[in-house]
mmCIF file of C-alpha atoms in Angstrom:
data_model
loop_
_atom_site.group_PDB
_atom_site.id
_atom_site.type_symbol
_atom_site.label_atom_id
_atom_site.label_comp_id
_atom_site.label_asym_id
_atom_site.label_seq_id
_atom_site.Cartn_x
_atom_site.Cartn_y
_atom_site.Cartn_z
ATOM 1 C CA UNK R 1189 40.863 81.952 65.068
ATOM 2 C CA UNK R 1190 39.192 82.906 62.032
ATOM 3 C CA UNK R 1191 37.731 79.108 60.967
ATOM 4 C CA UNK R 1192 38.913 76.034 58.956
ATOM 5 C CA UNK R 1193 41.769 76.380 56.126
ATOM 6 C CA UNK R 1194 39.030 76.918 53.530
ATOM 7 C CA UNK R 1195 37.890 80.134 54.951
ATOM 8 C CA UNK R 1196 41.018 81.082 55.542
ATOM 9 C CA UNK R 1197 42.113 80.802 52.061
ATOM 10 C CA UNK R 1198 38.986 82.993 50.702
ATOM 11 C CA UNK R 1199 39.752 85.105 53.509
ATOM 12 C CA UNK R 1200 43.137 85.947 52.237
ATOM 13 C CA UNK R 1201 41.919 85.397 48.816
ATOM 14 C CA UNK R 1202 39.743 87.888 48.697
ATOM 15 C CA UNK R 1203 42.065 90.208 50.607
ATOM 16 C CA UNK R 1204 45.196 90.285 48.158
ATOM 17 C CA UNK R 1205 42.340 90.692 45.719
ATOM 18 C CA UNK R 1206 41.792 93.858 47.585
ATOM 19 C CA UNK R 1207 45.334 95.023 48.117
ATOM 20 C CA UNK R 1208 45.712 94.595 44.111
ATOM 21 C CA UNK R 1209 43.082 96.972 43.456
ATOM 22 C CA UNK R 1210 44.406 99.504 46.068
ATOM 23 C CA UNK R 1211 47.593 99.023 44.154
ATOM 24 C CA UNK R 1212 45.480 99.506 40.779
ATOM 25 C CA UNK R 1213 43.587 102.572 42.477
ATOM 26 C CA UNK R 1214 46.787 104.231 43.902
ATOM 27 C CA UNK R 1215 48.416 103.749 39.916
ATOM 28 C CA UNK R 1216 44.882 105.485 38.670
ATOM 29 C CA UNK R 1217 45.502 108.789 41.061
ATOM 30 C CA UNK R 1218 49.455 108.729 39.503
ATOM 31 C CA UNK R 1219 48.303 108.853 36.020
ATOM 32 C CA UNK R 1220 45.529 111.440 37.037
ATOM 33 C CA UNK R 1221 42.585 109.021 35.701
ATOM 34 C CA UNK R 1222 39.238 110.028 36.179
ATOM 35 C CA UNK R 1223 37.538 111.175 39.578
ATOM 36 C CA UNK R 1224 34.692 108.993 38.654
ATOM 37 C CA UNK R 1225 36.662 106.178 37.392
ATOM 38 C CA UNK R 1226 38.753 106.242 40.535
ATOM 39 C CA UNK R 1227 36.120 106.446 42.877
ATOM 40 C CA UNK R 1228 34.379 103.379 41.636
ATOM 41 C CA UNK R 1229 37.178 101.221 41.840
ATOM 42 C CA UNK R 1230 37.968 102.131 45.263
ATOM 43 C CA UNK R 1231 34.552 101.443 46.139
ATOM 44 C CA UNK R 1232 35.160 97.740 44.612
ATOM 45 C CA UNK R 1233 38.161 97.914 46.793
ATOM 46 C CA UNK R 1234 36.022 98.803 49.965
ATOM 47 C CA UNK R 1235 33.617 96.033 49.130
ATOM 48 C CA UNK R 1236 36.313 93.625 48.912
ATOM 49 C CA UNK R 1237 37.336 94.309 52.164
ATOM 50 C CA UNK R 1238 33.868 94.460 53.955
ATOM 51 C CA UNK R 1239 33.210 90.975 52.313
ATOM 52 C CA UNK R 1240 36.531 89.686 54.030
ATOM 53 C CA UNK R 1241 35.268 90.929 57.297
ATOM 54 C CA UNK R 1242 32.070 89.540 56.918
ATOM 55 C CA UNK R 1243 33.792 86.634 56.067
ATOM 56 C CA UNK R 1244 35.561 86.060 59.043
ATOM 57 C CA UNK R 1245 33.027 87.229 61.652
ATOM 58 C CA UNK R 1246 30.697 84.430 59.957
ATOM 59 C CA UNK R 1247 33.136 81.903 59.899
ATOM 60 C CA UNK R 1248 34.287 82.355 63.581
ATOM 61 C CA UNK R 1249 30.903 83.466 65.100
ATOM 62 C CA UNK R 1250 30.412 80.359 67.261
ATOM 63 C CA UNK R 1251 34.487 80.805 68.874
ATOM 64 C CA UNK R 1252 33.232 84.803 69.757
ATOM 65 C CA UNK R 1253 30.149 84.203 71.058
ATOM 66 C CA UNK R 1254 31.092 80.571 73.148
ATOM 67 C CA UNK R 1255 33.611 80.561 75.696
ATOM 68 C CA UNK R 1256 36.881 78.967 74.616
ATOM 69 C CA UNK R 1257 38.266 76.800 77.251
ATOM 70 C CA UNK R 1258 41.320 76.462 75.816
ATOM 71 C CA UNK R 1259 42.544 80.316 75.915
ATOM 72 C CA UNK R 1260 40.263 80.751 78.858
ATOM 73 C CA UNK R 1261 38.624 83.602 76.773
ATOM 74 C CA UNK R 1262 35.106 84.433 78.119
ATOM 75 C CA UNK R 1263 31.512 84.874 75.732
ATOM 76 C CA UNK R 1264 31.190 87.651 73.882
ATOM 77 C CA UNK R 1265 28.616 90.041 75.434
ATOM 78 C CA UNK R 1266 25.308 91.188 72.920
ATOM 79 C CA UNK R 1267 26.975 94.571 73.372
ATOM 80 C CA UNK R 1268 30.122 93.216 72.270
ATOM 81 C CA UNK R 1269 28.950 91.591 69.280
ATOM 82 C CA UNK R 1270 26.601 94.725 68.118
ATOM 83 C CA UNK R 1271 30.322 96.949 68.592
ATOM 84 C CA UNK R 1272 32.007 93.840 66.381
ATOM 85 C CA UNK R 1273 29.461 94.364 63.933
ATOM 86 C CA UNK R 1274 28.858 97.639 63.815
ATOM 87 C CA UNK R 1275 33.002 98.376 63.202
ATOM 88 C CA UNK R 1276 31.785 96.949 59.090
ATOM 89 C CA UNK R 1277 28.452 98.846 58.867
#
């Protein structure tokens, strides 16, 4: 679960803000724009999508690291979490 409808919504959000600028970025490389030009905006796009990670591993960090009864999912390991982490970096 990624956390309550409200991060949810900037969640996805901030994510078909990103696929919009893909779109934008993929359009730039068609009409032969600018290396430069297209290499910042995919950058923006990368950011968007590291912020909507971040996003959700915030939100959700106390159902990965606690044990969820429900699903009978165990606690995340410190190893784990570092590898969960590190997939952003």
């Amino acid at each position: 679960m990624i956390g309550d409808q409200d991060t949810v919504t900037q969640v996805r959000n901030r994510l078909r803000r990103a696929q919009g600028q893909l779109a934008g970025v993929i359009a730039m490389i068609d009409e032969g724009r600018d290396c430069k030009d297209v290499v910042t905006q995919l950058a923006a796009v990368s950011r968007a999508l590291d912020r909507a990670g971040f996003k959700i591993i915030a939100s959700g960090l106390r159902e990965c690291v606690s044990a969820d009864g429900e699903s009978n999912e165990t606690a995340m390991t410190e190893e784990q979490l570092e590898k969960l982490f590190l997939t952003l970096a």
